[in-house]
Each structure stands twice: as structure tokens, then as C-alpha cells.
Short mmCIF file of C-alpha atoms and ligand atoms in Angstrom, two decimals:
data_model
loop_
_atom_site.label_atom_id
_atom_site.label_comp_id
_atom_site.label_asym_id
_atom_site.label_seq_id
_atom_site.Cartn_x
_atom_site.Cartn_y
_atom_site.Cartn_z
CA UNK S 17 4.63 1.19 17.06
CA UNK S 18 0.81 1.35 17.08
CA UNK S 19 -2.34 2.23 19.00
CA UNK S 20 -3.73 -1.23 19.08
CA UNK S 21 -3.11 -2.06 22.55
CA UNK S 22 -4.75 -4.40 25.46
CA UNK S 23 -6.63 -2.43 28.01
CA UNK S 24 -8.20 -4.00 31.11
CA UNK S 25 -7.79 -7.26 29.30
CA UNK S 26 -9.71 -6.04 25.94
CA UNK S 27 -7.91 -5.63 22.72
CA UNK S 28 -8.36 -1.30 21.81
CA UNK S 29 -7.96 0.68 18.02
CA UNK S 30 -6.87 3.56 20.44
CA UNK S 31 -9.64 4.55 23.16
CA UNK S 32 -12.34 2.23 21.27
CA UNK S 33 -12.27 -1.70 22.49
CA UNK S 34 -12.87 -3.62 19.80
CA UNK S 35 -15.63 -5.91 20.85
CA UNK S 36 -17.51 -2.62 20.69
CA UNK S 37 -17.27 -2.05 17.25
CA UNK S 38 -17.74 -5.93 16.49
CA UNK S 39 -21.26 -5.83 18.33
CA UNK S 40 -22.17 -2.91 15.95
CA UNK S 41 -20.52 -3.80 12.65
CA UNK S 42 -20.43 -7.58 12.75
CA UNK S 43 -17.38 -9.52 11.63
CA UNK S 44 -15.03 -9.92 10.12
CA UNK S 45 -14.35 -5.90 9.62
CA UNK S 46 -11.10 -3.72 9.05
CA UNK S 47 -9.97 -1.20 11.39
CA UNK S 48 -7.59 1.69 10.87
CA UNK S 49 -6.10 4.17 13.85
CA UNK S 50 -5.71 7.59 12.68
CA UNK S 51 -3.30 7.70 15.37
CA UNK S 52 -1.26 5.41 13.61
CA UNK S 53 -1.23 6.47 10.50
CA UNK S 54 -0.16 10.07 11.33
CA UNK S 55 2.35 8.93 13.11
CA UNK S 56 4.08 7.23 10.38
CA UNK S 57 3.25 9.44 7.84
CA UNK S 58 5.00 12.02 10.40
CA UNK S 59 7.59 10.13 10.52
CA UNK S 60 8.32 10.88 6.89
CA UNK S 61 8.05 14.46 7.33
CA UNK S 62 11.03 14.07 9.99
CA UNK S 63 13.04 11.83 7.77
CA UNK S 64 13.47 14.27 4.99
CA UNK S 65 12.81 17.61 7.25
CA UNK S 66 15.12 20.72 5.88
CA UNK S 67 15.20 18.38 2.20
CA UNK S 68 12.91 20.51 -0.14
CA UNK S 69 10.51 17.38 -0.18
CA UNK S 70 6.88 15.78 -0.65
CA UNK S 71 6.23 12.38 0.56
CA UNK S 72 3.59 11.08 -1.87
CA UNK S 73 1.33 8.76 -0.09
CA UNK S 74 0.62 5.18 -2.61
CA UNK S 75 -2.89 5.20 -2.88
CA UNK S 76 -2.94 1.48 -3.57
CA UNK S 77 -1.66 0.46 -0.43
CA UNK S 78 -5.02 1.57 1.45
CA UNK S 79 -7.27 3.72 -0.38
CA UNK S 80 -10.28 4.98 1.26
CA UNK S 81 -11.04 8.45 0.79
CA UNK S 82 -11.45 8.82 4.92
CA UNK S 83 -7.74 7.62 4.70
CA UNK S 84 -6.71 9.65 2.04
CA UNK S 85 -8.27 12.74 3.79
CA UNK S 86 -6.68 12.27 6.95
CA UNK S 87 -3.11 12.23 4.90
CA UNK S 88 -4.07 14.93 2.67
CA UNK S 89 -4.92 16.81 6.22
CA UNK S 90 -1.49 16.46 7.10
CA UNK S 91 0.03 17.71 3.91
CA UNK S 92 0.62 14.76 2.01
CA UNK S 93 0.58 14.11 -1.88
CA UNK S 94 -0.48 10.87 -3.91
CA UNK S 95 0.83 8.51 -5.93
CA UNK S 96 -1.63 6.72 -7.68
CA UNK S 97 -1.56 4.23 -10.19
CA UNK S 98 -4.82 4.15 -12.03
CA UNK S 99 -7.71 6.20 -13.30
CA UNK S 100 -9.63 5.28 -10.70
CA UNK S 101 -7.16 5.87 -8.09
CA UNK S 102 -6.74 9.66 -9.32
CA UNK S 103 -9.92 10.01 -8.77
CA UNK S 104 -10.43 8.66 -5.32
CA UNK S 105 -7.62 10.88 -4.74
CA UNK S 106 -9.87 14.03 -6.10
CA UNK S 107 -12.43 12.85 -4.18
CA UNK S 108 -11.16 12.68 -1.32
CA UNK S 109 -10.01 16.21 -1.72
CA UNK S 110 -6.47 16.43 -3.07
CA UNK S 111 -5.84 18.94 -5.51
CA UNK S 112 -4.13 17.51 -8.77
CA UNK S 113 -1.15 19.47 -8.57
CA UNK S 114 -0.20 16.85 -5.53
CA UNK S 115 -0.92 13.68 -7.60
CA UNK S 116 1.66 11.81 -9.03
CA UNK S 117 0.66 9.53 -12.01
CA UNK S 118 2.85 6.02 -12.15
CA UNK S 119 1.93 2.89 -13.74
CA UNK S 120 3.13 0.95 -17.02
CA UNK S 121 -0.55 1.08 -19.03
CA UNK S 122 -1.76 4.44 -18.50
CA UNK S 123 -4.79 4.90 -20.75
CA UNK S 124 -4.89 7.41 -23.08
CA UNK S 125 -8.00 8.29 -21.55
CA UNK S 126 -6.82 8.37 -18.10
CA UNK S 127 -3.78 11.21 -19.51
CA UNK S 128 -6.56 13.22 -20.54
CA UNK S 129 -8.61 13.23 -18.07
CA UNK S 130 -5.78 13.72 -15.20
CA UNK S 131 -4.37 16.84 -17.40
CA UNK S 132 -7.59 18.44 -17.41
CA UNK S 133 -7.90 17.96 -13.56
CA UNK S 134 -4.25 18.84 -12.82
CA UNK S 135 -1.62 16.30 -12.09
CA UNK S 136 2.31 17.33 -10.41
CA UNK S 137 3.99 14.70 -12.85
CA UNK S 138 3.72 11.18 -14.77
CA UNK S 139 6.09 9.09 -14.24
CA UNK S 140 6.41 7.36 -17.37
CA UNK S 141 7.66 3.84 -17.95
CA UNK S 142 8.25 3.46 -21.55
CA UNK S 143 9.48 4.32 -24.64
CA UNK S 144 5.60 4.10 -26.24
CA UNK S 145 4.45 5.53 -23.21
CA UNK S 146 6.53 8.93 -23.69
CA UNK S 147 4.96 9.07 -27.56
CA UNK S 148 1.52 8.67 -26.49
CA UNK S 149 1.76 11.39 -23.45
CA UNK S 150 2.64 13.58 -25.54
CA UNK S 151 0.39 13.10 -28.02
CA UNK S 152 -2.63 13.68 -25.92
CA UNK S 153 -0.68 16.41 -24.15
CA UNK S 154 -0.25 18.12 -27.24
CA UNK S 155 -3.96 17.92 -28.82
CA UNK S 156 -4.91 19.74 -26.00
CA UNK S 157 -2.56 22.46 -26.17
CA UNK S 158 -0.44 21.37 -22.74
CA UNK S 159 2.70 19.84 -21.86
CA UNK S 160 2.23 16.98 -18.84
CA UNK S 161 5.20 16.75 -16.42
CA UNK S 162 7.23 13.57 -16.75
CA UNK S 163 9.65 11.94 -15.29
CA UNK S 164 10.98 8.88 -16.74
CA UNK S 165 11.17 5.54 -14.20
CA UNK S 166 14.31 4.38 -14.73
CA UNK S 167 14.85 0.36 -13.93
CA UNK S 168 18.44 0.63 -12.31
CA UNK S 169 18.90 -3.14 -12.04
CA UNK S 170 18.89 -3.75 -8.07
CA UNK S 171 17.16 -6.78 -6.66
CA UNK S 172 15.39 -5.50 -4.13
CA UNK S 173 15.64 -8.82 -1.88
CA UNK S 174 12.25 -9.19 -1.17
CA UNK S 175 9.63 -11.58 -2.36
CA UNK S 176 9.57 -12.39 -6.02
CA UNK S 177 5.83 -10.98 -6.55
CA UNK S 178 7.26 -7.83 -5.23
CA UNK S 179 10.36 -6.87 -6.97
CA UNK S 180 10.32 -4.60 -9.23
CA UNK S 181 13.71 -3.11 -9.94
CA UNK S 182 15.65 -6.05 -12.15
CA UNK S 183 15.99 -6.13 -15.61
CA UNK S 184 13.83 -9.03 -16.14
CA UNK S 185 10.81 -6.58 -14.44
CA UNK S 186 8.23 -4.98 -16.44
CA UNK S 187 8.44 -1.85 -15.09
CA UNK S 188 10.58 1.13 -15.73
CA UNK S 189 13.02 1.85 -18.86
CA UNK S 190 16.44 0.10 -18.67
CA UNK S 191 19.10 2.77 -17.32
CA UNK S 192 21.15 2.14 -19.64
CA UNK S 193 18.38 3.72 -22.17
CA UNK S 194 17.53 6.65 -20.57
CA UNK S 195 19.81 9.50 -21.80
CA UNK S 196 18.59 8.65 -25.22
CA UNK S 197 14.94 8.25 -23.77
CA UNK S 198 15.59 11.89 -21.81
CA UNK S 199 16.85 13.29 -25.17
CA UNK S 200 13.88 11.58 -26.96
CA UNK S 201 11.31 13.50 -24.58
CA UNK S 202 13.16 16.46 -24.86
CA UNK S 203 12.18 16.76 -28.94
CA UNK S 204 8.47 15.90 -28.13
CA UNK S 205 5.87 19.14 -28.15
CA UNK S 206 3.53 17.89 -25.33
CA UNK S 207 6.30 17.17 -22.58
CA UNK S 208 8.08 18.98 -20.07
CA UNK S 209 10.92 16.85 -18.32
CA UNK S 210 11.25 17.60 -14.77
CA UNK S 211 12.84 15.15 -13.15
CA UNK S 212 13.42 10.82 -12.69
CA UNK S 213 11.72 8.72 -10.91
CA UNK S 214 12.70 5.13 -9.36
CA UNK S 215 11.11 2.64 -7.24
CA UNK S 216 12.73 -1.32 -7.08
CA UNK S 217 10.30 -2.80 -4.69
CA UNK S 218 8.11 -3.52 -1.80
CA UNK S 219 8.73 -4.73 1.78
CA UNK S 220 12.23 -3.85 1.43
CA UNK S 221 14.10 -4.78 5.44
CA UNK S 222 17.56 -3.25 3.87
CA UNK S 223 18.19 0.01 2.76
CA UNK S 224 21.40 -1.58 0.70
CA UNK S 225 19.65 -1.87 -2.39
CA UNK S 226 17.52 1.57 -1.92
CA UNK S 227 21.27 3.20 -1.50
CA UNK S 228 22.78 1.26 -4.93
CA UNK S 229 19.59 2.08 -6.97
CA UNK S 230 19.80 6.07 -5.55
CA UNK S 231 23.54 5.96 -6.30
CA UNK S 232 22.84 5.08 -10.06
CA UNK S 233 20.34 7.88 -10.04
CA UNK S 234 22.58 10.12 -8.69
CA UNK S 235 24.97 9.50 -11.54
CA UNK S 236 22.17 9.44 -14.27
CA UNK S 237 21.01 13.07 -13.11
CA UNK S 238 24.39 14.29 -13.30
CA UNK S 239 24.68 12.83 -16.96
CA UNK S 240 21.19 14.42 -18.03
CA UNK S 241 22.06 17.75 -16.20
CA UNK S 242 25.49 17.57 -18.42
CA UNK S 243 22.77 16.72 -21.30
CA UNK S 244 21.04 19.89 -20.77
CA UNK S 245 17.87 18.48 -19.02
CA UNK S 246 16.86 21.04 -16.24
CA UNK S 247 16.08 18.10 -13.88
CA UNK S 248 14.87 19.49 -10.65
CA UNK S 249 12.59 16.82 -8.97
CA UNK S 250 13.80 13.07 -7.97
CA UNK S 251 10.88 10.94 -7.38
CA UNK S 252 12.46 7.72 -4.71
CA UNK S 253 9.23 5.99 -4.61
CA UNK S 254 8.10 3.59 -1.84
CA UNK S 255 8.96 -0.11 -0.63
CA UNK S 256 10.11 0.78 3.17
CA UNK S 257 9.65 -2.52 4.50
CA UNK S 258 8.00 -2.78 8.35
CA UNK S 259 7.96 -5.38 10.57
CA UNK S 260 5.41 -8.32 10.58
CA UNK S 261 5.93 -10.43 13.79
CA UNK S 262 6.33 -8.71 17.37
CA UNK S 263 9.48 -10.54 17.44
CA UNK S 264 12.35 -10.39 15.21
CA UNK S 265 12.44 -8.23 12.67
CA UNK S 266 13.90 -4.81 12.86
CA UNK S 267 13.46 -2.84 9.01
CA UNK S 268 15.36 0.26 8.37
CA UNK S 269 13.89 3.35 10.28
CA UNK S 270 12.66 6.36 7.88
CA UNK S 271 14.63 8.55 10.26
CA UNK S 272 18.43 5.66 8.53
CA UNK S 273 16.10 5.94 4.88
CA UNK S 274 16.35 9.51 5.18
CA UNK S 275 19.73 10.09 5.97
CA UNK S 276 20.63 8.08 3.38
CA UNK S 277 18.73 9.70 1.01
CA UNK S 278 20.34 13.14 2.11
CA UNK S 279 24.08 11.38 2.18
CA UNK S 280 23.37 9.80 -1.41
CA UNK S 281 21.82 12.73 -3.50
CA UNK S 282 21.74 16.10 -0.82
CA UNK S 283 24.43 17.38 -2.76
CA UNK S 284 21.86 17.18 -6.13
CA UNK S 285 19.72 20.54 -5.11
CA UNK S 286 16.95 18.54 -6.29
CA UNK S 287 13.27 18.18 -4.75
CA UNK S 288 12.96 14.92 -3.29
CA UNK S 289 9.47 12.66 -3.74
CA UNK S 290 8.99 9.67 -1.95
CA UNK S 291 6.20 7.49 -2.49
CA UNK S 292 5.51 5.31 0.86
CA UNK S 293 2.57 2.92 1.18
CA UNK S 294 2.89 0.16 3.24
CA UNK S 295 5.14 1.96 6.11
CA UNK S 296 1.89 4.53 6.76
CA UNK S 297 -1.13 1.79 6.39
CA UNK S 298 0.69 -1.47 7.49
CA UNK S 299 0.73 -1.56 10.82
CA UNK S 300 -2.07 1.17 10.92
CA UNK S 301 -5.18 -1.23 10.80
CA UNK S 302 -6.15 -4.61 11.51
CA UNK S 303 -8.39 -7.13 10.57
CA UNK S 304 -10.87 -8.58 13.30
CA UNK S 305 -12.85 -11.74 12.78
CA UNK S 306 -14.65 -14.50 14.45
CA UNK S 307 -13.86 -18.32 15.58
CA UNK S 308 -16.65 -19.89 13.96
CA UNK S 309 -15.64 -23.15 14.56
CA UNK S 310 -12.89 -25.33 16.14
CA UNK S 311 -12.41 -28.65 13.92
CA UNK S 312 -10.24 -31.66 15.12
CA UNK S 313 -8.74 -33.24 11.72
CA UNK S 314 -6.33 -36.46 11.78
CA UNK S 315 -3.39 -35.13 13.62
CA UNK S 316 -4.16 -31.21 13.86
CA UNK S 317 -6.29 -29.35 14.75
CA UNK S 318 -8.09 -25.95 12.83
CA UNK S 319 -9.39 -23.07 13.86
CA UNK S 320 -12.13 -22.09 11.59
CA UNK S 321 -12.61 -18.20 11.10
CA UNK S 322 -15.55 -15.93 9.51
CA UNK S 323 -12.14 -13.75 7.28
CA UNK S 324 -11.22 -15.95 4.76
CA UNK S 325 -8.42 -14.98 1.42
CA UNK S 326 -10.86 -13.05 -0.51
CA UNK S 327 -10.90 -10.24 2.65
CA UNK S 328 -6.90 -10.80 3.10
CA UNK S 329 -5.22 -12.35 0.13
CA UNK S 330 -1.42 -11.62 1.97
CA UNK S 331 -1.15 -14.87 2.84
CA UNK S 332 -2.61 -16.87 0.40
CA UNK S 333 -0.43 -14.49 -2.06
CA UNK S 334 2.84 -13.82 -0.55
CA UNK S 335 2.91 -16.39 2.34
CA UNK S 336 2.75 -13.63 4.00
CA UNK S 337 2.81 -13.78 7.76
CA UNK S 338 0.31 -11.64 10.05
CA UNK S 339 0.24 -12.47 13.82
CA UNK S 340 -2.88 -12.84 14.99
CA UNK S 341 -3.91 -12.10 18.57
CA UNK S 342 -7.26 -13.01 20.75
CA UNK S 343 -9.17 -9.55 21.00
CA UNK S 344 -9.47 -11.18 24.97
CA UNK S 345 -6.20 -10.67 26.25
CA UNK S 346 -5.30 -14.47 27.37
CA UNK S 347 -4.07 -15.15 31.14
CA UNK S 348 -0.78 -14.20 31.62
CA UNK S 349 1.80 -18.08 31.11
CA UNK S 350 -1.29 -19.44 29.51
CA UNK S 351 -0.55 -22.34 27.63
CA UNK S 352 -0.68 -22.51 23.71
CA UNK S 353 -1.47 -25.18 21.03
CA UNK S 354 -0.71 -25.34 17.37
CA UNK S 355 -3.63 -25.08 15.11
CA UNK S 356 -4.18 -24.37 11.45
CA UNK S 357 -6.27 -20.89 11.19
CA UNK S 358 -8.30 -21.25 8.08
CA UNK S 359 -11.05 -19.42 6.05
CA UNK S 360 -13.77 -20.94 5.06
CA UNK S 361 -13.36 -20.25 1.57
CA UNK S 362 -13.32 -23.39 -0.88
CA UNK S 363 -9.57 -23.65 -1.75
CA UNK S 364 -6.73 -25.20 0.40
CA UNK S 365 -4.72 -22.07 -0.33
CA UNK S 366 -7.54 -20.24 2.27
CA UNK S 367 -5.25 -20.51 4.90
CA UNK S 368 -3.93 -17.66 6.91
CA UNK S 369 -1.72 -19.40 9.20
CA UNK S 370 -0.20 -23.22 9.53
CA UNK S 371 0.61 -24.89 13.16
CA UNK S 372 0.51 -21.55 14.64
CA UNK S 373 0.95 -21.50 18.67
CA UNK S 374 -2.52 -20.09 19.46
CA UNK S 375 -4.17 -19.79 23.25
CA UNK S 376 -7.32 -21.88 23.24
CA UNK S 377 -10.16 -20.06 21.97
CA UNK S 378 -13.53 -21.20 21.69
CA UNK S 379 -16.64 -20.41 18.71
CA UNK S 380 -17.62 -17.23 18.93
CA UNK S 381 -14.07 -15.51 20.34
CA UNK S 382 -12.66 -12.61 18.12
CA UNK S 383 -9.29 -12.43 17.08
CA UNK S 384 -7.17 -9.38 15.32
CA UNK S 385 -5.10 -10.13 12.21
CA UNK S 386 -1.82 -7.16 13.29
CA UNK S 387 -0.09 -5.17 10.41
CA UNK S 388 -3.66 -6.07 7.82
CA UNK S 389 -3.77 -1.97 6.76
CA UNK S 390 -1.64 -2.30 3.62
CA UNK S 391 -2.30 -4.31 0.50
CA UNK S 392 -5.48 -5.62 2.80
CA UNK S 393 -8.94 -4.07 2.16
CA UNK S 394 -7.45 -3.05 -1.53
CA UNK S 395 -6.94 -6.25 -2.67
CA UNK S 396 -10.13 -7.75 -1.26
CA UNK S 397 -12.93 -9.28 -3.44
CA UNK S 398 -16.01 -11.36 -3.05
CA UNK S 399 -14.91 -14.57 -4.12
CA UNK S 400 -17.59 -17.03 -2.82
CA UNK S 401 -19.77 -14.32 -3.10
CA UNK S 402 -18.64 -13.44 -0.12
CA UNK S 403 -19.25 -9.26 1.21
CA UNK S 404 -16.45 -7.06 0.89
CA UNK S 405 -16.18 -6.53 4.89
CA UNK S 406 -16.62 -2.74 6.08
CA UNK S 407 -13.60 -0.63 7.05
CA UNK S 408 -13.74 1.67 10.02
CA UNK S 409 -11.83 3.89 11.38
CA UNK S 410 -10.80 5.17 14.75
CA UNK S 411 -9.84 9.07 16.17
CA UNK S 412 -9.17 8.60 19.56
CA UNK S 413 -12.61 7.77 21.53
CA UNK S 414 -14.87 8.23 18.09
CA UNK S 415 -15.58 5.59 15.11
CA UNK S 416 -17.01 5.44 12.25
CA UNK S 417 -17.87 2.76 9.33
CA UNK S 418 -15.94 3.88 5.91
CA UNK S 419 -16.84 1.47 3.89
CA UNK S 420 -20.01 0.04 4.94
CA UNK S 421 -20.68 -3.90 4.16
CA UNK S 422 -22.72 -4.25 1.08
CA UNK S 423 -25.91 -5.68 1.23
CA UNK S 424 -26.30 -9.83 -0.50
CA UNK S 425 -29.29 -7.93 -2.57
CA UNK S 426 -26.78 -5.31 -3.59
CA UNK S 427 -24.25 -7.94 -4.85
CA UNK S 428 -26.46 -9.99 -6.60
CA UNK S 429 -28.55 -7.29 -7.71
CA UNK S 430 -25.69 -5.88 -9.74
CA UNK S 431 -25.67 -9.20 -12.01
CA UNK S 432 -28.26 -8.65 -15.71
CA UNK S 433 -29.58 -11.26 -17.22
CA UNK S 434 -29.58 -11.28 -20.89
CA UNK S 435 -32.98 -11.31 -22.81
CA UNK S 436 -32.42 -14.89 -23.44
CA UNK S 437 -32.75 -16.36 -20.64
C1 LIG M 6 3.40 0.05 -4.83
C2 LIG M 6 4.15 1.28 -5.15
C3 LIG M 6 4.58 2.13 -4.12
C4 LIG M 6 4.38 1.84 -2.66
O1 LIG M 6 5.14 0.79 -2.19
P1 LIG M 6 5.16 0.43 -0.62
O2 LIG M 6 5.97 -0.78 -0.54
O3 LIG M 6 3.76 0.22 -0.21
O4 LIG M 6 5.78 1.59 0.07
C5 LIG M 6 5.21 3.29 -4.49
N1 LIG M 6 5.43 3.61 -5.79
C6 LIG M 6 5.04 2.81 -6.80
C7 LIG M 6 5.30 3.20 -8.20
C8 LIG M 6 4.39 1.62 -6.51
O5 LIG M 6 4.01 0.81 -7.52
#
């Protein structure tokens, strides 16, 4: 569920219509609903409520500070997954203590620099990895919190690009390694072990694969605990899948995920982390742009938009679906035609959506990309020298620009020219 609704025929982000915010900002723009998203992360809260718990929000599914704010507001950690992404998450006012570090290259600059600032744990993916954390940790008299992320060998059955839990991934240490990477980090002077950590995937619709992976972690913590490793903190990660089309789908409900998790490992008296991205953002923004043009080609027919891949790569990507809806609410039993909606970016991949039953629309009419929060904005870039396109967000009757659309002088402004030339 979400707060962008028709009202009186107009397409709303809660009490705002959206042509409002389209006169101001111009298109193509993002818009979150704080609505949304505190619903979902709330959710969460339910879902594990009486667990001893933090749900750790993945910074790299949306990550503007006015997002990570409004989460922090409600209590939430972060998982981040970069340098930068720690300190967004500082920025945006979240202590250390509630980051969580994952990622297979940490730097060892970016170790140092999140030990000084504080950090709840790393979750650390290798063998080399554990070495060099504790090398840093050490030369500045600390020991960093680690978990290891254990690979338990689960395909998540989701799209290749997104798996992350087989053997064949990159990420994670092979679970048949890790009591002899656990005893390993045990020896080293810069580490404290406090717990494991596991995350297979993303857009996962089953929570089969969530409950074989937990079951394996189950067993490992019993093993370390029998190994003498005080492990007190399981760290689930993310990958709740949520639904793309209105129709359809139905993914597992974080109320099912959660009584899973407490079925699978309650009896563990462990702290449990989850790491959830796309289930808070997802469906908690959209993207709006313009028909700029309607082009007949041999056969079909194309409906030419100002968004294009660079501002939502999903589809181009993933083949990911997004339905996309006039910001007009069409008559009621109007009829619909297929068209191709297309970006005018110079690549055949630029297409968002192929034969797609549309109501006709005419240059100039605005239409809303649904479920564009996660893995949107984030993985934008200005291919074609195109603008990154602003982000705004929405509190009931109030909005405000996030991100505000660079300037062409600010883009090309940022380029030097060597002395040569
Ligand atoms: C991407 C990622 C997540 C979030 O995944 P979602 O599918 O967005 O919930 C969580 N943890 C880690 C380590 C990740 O890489």
C-alpha cells in the first residue's frame, strides 16, 4: 500500500497533486511520501516486535539524507556499503554506533575513518578482509566489531544481477569456511567477534530460501557458540521482495518474514539485524515525467518521454517492470492502445516499457513511473549529459525539493581542461 492515490481525477504524493509540483520543479522529477515510507519501515518494527532487534535501513536503496532522517526519526539504523554512504548516513544525523559497515572492498581508509566516527559492526566478507580490519583496528589501539557474512549457498530465485547467496557469488565467505574463519578472527588483536551476518539476495517473492539460508545460520551459531565464540548479534540482511504490477503479485508480508525469523532462530537469544531496502523505498516514491512526443513507427507506435535510463536504469538493467499511470486519471472503460514508452536517450536499450496497454495521451501529459523509490534516484547518472532530475519529498500537505536539479553550467563547469589544450 501507498499514498499515491487519484483525487478528483488528479494523481496525489499524499495531500500534494502532482501537477503541482511538476509546474514548480519541471520534469521529469522523483517523488517520495513520507507517509509511505514510515509505514513500511513500521512495518518492520511490528514484524520483529518483542525480538531484541534493529532493522538497519540499506542506504543504497534510496539515500538522501531527508530520507535517511525521516528513518533515523523513527529509530532506524543503517547499513551502508561505502565510504561515502557512512557518511551520508552521519550527515544525515545517525550516530555511528547504528551503522552497519557491509561490502566486499572496504578501503582501508574507509575502516579508519568509520572507527574513528563509531560504527555498531563490519560485516566482513573475506578471509583478506578480516587481516586488514584488524590491522587498522589495531594501529589505532581499537578492536572493530565484525561479523563474518557467511555465503550459505541458497539461490535466492530472483534475477541473476541480484543474487547473491550461491557459491559462484562474490560475496560472503563459503559456510563451509567459517568456523576456521571465526577461529581465525578470534587470534587477531584488532577484532571483536560479535555475531554473523547473511544476506542471499534482492527482490526475493519467497521466503523459502530466506528460511534455508537462516536454518544454516542457525546451525553455524550453534557450532561457533560450541567453539567458544560469544556470538550475540545475527545480522539477516535485506532482499524482501514487493510487488511491481497492481495485479498479480503477492511477496511475503514482513509480518510471514518475521515469524519466520522468530520460528527459525527465537530459540538463539540472539539480537536480530535486518537490513531492508527496497521494501521501505520501493513503493515509497515515484518517478513523474512528460509525453514529449507521440511517434507512429512501421507497425507501432511510441510514446516518447522527457525520463529516459540514465534517471531509471531498472528497466534497461533488470527488465524490470514499473507500471506507469497518466498523472490525469483516464475516463472510467476508456479504451487502451499498445505503445512502446521510450527515453530519448541514444541506445535501443532506453526503453522503459514494450507494447504496453496505455490510455491515449497526448505531448505534454504527465505520467508516474509506480514502485521508482528503490534502486531509482541512486543509480541515476547523466549519461547524455543529461541532469540528474531533483527528488522531492512529500509530508502530508507540505513539499520540498531534496535534491535540487543541477544547473547545465554546473555540469559542464565541473569538466578542466588540461594546459594543453
Ligand atoms: C542491497 C543490500 C541490502 C538491501 O537489499 P533490499 O533488497 O533492498 O532489501 C541489504 N544488505 C546488503 C548487504 C545489501 O547489499
Amino acid at each position: 500500500m501507498d499514498h499515491f492515490l487519484y483525487r478528483d481525477g488528479l494523481l496525489h504524493a499524499e495531500d500534494v497533486p502532482l501537477i503541482e509540483i511538476a509546474a514548480e520543479v519541471g520534469t521529469p522529477f522523483y517523488c517520495y511520501s513520507t507517509a509511505t515510507l514510515t509505514r513500511h519501515y513500521r512495518l518492520f518494527e511490528e514484524a520483529l516486535n518483542g525480538l531484541d532487534h534493529l532493522v538497519c535501513y540499506s542506504v543504497k536503496s534510496l539515500s538522501n539524507q531527508a530520507i535517511l532522517r525521516t528513518l533515523a526519526g523513527l529509530g532506524a539504523g543503517m547499513d551502508v556499503v561505502s565510504g561515502g554512504e557512512y557518511r551520508r548516513a552521519l550527515a544525515a544525523g545517525v550516530p555511528g554506533e547504528k551503522i552497519v559497515f557491509s561490502g566486499v572492498g572496504k578501503t582501508h581508509e574507509e575502516m579508519a575513518f568509520a572507527l574513528t566516527h563509531g560504527i555498531r559492526q563490519f560485516n566482513v566478507e573475506s578471509d583478506s578482509e578480516l587481516h586488514a580490519l584488524s590491522e587498522v583496528a589495531a594501529a589505532m589501539g581499537k578492536r572493530a566489531p565484525v561479523t563474518l557474512r557467511v555465503n550459505p549457498d541458497v539461490d535466492a530465485k530472483t534475477h541473476e544481477k541480484i543474487a547473491t547467496g550461491r557459491k559462484e557469488d562474490k560475496f560472503g565467505v563459503p559456510i563451509a569456511r567459517a568456523r576456521a574463519l571465526y577461529a581465525e578472527a578470534a587470534r587477531l588483536p584488532g577484532l571483536e567477534v560479535v555475531g554473523v551476518d547473511v544476506h542471499i539476495g534482492s527482490q526475493l517473492t519467497d521466503l523459502a530460501p530466506f528460511e534455508a539460508a537462516f536454518g544454516k545460520i542457525a546451525e553455524l551459531t550453534r557450532a561457533l557458540r560450541a567453539d567458544g565464540h560469544a556470538i550475540r548479534r545475527l545480522d539477516l540482511g535485506g532482499g524482501l521482495g514487493i510487488p511491481y504490477t497492481s495485479s498479480n503479485e503477492t511477496p511475503p508480508l514482513p509480518l510471514d518474514y518475521g515469524a519466520m525469523i522468530r520460528r527459525v532462530l527465537g530459540d538463539l537469544d540472539v539480537e536480530i539485524e535486518i537490513e531492508p531496502g527496497r521494501l521501505i523505498a520501493g513503493n515509497a516514491g515515484i518517478l513523474v515525467a512528460q509525453v514529449i512526443y507521440l511517434k507512429q513507427g512501421e507497425g507501432r507506435d511510441f510514446l516518447i518521454l522527457d525520463a529516459a535510463m540514465n534517471d531509471l536504469i531498472r528497466p534497461a538493467m533488470y527488465g524490470a517492470h514499473h507500471d506507469i499511470v497518466p498523472v490525469v486519471e483516464p475516463c472510467a472503460g476508456i479504451e487502451r492502445y499498445p505503445v512502446d514508452i521510450v527515453g530519448p536517450v541514444c541506445e535501443s536499450g532506453d526503453t522503459f516499457a514494450k507494447q504496453r496497454l496505455m490510455p491515449p495521451l497526448a505531448a505534454g501529459d504527465l505520467v508516474a513511473f509506480r514502485s521508482a523509490g528503490a534502486y531509482g534516484a541512486v543509480m541515476s547518472s547523466e549519461y547524455n549529459t543529461r541532469p540528474l532530475i531533483p527528488e522531492v519529498l512529500v509530508h502530508q500537505d507540505q513539499y520540498a525539493v531534496i535534491r535540487p536539479r543541477p544547473s547545465f553550467d554546473e555540469i559542464i563547469n565541473r569538466d578542466r581542461l588540461p594546459s594543453w589544450l
